[in-house]
XYZ file of C-alpha atoms in Angstrom:
334
model
C 87.077 84.401 96.654
C 84.402 86.355 94.220
C 81.913 85.128 91.510
C 81.416 87.608 88.872
C 79.279 87.485 85.834
C 79.435 89.893 82.995
C 75.648 90.460 82.059
C 73.560 92.435 79.727
C 70.417 91.433 77.974
C 71.413 92.608 74.604
C 74.171 90.488 72.618
C 77.003 91.987 70.752
C 78.390 94.286 73.517
C 81.681 92.248 73.506
C 80.797 90.378 76.982
C 82.867 87.047 75.910
C 85.662 89.071 74.543
C 85.775 91.100 77.715
C 85.655 88.058 79.833
C 88.765 86.441 78.165
C 90.781 89.482 78.565
C 89.848 90.433 82.091
C 90.720 86.786 82.895
C 93.772 87.292 81.383
C 94.681 90.499 83.212
C 93.616 89.124 86.445
C 95.956 86.240 85.951
C 98.841 88.545 85.323
C 97.930 90.163 88.841
C 98.642 86.787 90.382
C 94.809 85.448 90.724
C 93.898 82.160 90.028
C 90.613 82.375 87.641
C 87.853 79.879 87.077
C 85.714 80.609 83.849
C 82.535 78.959 84.047
C 80.689 78.673 80.618
C 77.161 79.046 81.444
C 75.905 79.712 78.381
C 74.478 77.040 75.811
C 75.993 78.880 73.023
C 79.383 78.115 74.241
C 81.260 80.851 72.685
C 83.928 81.005 75.515
C 84.601 77.273 75.384
C 85.079 77.492 71.689
C 87.336 80.205 72.100
C 89.958 78.418 74.252
C 89.471 74.726 73.086
C 90.332 73.208 69.770
C 87.408 71.885 67.675
C 88.404 68.248 67.813
C 88.978 68.149 71.379
C 85.651 70.109 72.046
C 83.753 67.554 69.803
C 85.184 64.742 71.791
C 84.243 66.569 75.027
C 80.654 67.230 73.956
C 80.115 63.830 72.546
C 80.920 62.415 76.000
C 78.390 64.413 77.681
C 75.713 63.452 75.577
C 75.581 59.688 76.748
C 72.502 58.543 78.532
C 74.944 57.700 81.542
C 76.622 60.641 83.973
C 79.558 60.735 81.493
C 81.667 63.810 80.265
C 83.429 66.965 81.906
C 81.254 69.846 81.047
C 79.260 72.191 83.191
C 76.105 70.194 81.865
C 77.629 66.783 83.007
C 77.837 68.171 86.362
C 74.405 69.134 86.837
C 72.840 66.546 84.552
C 72.037 64.148 87.440
C 70.093 66.967 89.360
C 68.225 67.861 86.133
C 67.438 64.451 85.573
C 66.442 63.568 89.206
C 69.137 60.969 89.776
C 71.061 62.585 92.367
C 73.603 65.300 93.494
C 75.745 67.110 91.104
C 78.780 65.161 89.558
C 82.480 66.262 90.159
C 83.764 67.368 86.820
C 87.588 68.575 86.331
C 88.303 72.095 85.155
C 90.763 72.311 82.324
C 93.746 74.034 83.132
C 94.808 76.276 80.138
C 98.398 76.190 80.589
C 100.730 77.164 78.739
C 98.631 79.777 76.796
C 96.671 80.930 79.728
C 98.654 80.172 82.955
C 96.294 80.206 86.177
C 93.270 80.164 84.112
C 90.802 77.308 84.064
C 87.512 76.560 82.340
C 84.495 74.681 83.213
C 83.549 73.936 79.478
C 80.123 74.738 78.398
C 77.617 72.619 76.464
C 74.712 73.088 74.082
C 72.797 70.462 76.389
C 72.893 72.881 79.182
C 69.463 73.765 77.477
C 68.090 70.771 79.349
C 68.836 71.991 82.727
C 67.249 75.316 81.898
C 64.343 73.616 80.967
C 63.790 72.198 84.457
C 64.833 75.495 86.107
C 61.248 77.305 85.909
C 59.502 74.201 87.702
C 62.384 74.117 90.129
C 61.863 77.938 90.870
C 57.920 77.354 91.782
C 59.156 74.254 94.008
C 61.485 76.496 95.808
C 58.605 78.705 96.911
C 56.871 75.836 98.103
C 59.856 74.646 100.025
C 60.470 71.459 97.911
C 63.844 69.836 98.041
C 63.638 69.295 94.122
C 63.436 73.104 93.898
C 66.265 74.050 96.075
C 68.387 71.255 94.454
C 67.890 72.539 90.869
C 68.295 76.290 91.754
C 71.605 75.642 93.532
C 72.912 73.076 91.280
C 74.999 75.387 89.188
C 76.523 77.015 92.585
C 76.846 73.299 94.079
C 79.070 72.281 90.988
C 81.137 75.695 90.912
C 81.621 75.019 94.725
C 83.446 71.902 93.757
C 85.735 73.427 91.160
C 86.533 76.336 93.093
C 88.026 73.847 95.973
C 89.766 71.912 92.918
C 91.509 74.604 91.472
C 91.912 77.039 94.568
C 90.288 79.768 92.510
C 90.436 83.339 93.763
C 87.767 84.437 91.359
C 85.086 82.564 89.275
C 83.991 84.540 86.049
C 80.656 83.157 84.703
C 80.163 83.587 81.031
C 76.354 83.885 80.315
C 74.089 84.437 77.409
C 72.361 87.632 76.449
C 68.899 86.842 78.044
C 66.794 87.139 81.190
C 65.965 83.285 81.296
C 65.863 80.849 84.030
C 69.410 79.764 83.763
C 70.891 83.347 83.872
C 68.609 83.894 87.029
C 70.270 80.753 88.844
C 73.676 81.969 87.728
C 73.334 85.503 88.818
C 71.733 84.734 92.059
C 74.927 82.714 92.622
C 77.348 85.529 92.152
C 78.751 87.972 94.589
C 78.981 90.659 91.758
C 77.827 91.372 88.431
C 79.084 93.954 85.477
C 77.082 95.296 82.498
C 79.166 95.661 79.596
C 77.360 98.687 77.475
C 78.128 99.473 74.112
C 77.293 103.109 72.684
C 74.091 102.315 70.918
C 70.279 102.783 71.565
C 69.576 99.125 71.945
C 72.358 98.487 74.273
C 71.305 101.223 76.475
C 67.262 99.920 76.283
C 68.505 96.550 77.456
C 69.442 98.026 80.619
C 65.928 98.419 81.829
C 65.436 94.816 81.454
C 68.676 93.947 83.170
C 67.833 96.269 86.237
C 64.238 95.199 86.579
C 64.986 91.393 86.174
C 68.083 91.605 88.675
C 65.708 93.461 91.281
C 62.812 90.964 90.806
C 64.933 87.988 91.069
C 66.634 89.186 94.408
C 63.344 90.069 95.796
C 61.759 86.773 94.773
C 64.782 84.870 96.386
C 64.453 86.647 99.667
C 61.099 85.262 99.944
C 62.096 81.758 99.147
C 64.943 82.330 101.962
C 62.239 83.706 104.217
C 60.106 80.557 103.782
C 62.943 78.035 103.941
C 63.772 76.136 107.216
C 66.861 77.160 109.255
C 68.584 73.878 107.996
C 67.699 74.431 104.188
C 68.811 78.152 104.539
C 72.510 76.904 105.136
C 72.660 75.106 101.719
C 70.928 77.754 99.647
C 72.606 80.498 97.542
C 72.670 83.881 98.944
C 71.014 85.592 96.123
C 72.632 88.942 96.789
C 74.599 89.871 93.578
C 76.017 93.240 94.177
C 76.471 95.693 90.897
C 80.006 96.349 90.598
C 79.513 98.733 87.573
C 79.486 98.924 83.712
C 81.970 98.821 81.131
C 81.643 101.170 77.950
C 82.946 98.536 75.512
C 84.128 98.093 71.804
C 83.827 102.075 71.209
C 85.385 103.389 67.890
C 88.064 105.843 68.005
C 88.462 108.515 65.091
C 92.150 109.816 66.332
C 94.246 108.811 69.107
C 92.042 107.742 72.163
C 89.281 110.259 71.161
C 85.819 108.576 71.162
C 84.221 108.893 67.870
C 81.588 111.549 67.893
C 78.387 109.236 67.422
C 79.653 106.977 70.503
C 80.444 110.153 72.278
C 76.716 111.051 72.014
C 75.406 107.689 73.136
C 78.198 107.291 75.904
C 76.966 110.778 77.545
C 73.607 108.877 78.023
C 75.007 105.686 79.629
C 75.888 107.035 83.115
C 72.235 108.492 83.744
C 70.694 105.328 82.267
C 72.522 102.959 84.459
C 71.710 104.902 87.666
C 67.826 105.076 86.629
C 67.599 101.682 85.222
C 69.911 99.724 87.047
C 71.400 101.344 90.254
C 67.953 102.735 91.614
C 66.177 99.558 90.748
C 68.624 97.610 92.881
C 68.930 100.190 95.669
C 65.018 99.927 95.971
C 65.343 96.240 97.146
C 68.546 96.676 99.054
C 70.875 99.483 99.245
C 73.985 96.970 99.993
C 73.352 95.696 96.204
C 75.259 98.649 94.847
C 78.676 99.746 95.531
C 79.352 103.553 96.014
C 80.090 105.740 93.006
C 81.645 105.797 90.536
C 79.391 103.228 88.587
C 81.735 103.263 85.824
C 84.359 100.496 85.807
C 86.266 101.552 82.428
C 86.430 101.813 78.909
C 87.511 99.435 76.350
C 87.873 100.292 72.763
C 86.919 98.293 69.654
C 90.271 96.419 68.820
C 88.592 95.141 65.592
C 90.685 92.539 63.758
C 92.820 91.665 66.982
C 89.841 90.250 68.554
C 89.664 87.353 65.640
C 93.516 86.936 65.802
C 93.064 86.315 69.682
C 90.327 83.866 69.063
C 92.574 82.048 66.370
C 95.147 81.230 68.644
C 92.851 81.094 71.853
C 94.456 83.636 73.901
C 93.972 87.055 75.200
C 94.664 90.383 72.880
C 97.417 91.333 75.344
C 99.274 88.182 74.400
C 99.277 88.603 70.702
C 102.894 89.764 70.270
C 104.479 87.151 68.177
C 101.124 86.033 66.821
C 100.304 88.948 64.652
C 102.214 91.475 62.289
C 104.476 93.773 64.424
C 102.366 96.512 63.105
C 99.876 95.693 65.587
C 101.780 95.701 68.408
C 100.806 99.249 69.687
C 97.314 98.179 69.887
C 98.282 94.835 71.778
C 100.059 97.084 74.222
C 97.109 99.380 74.180
C 94.909 96.381 75.130
C 97.180 95.240 77.663
C 97.003 98.548 79.568
C 93.351 98.752 79.401
C 92.575 95.206 80.627
C 95.192 95.636 83.373
C 93.348 98.974 84.619
C 90.342 97.108 84.609
C 91.460 94.091 86.320
C 93.024 96.228 89.039
C 89.638 98.112 89.429
C 87.920 94.814 90.009
C 90.503 93.678 92.467
C 90.201 97.053 94.154
C 86.344 96.813 94.384
C 85.954 93.350 95.368
C 88.940 92.845 97.612
C 90.018 89.485 96.048
């Protein structure tokens, strides 16, 4: 079983769309996938769940008691100092998305994030409260993994380097950087690399200070870099990338090496897989992404839901995401 996050400091790189479609492709390979919505914006939860159902779900989690079935409801007792994580039930996305389950997100997850900086400081001081807070998300996911017998966990996270993402990424076995072919997406890689290296380095210190007993319940804090995905590129004809995007994409590989790979290797060489650093390409599927959201399923499953003129693109998406999923399985061994 592997826990993976798609992570970039810059928004608009197709992170949630990639997560949805990679989950679908992994399920086609027979993998049981648990999606954990760890972004208070709840984009991936809103993708899969109807608005009325989602409204009821979020309403239950907003109570003063330990109610609800969102990921916030699970970590709320820890955030409020009332006890351990509360088990919740992942939502089975059958029949549209077989073998895919989701732990719904919650805007109130921001309350958990507010407690995390103090928890981080307490962890350095070997305080139980610090350990509990930092590991609460991981503990909640442990329960869900056992419940749904997941082969892989895909964390959906926000585009930032805040305390919540730190706790999530340190719980991951692997992380992937979606990179759009533009200046700002490339510049964000610097923040990704430096932040990941610092988080891992700091958590190594926490582990070195912890007692032998405490070490057994703490997260490993060794997220390995799985590689980057060149996402949402435009094409001018066939599969030839449009010239402006080709210009920027030529800069991606060296930037990834300098800003992510080398930063992580300086901390621990085992945090980076052998070459190549690139996982694959995913083109911009334009209106098909919106159509997929309308029906709450992957682009590759849109036959019968869109005009037949779009079927070649639907099939193309299926091929691209299948290739990505196979590469992920190969690199992780799941």
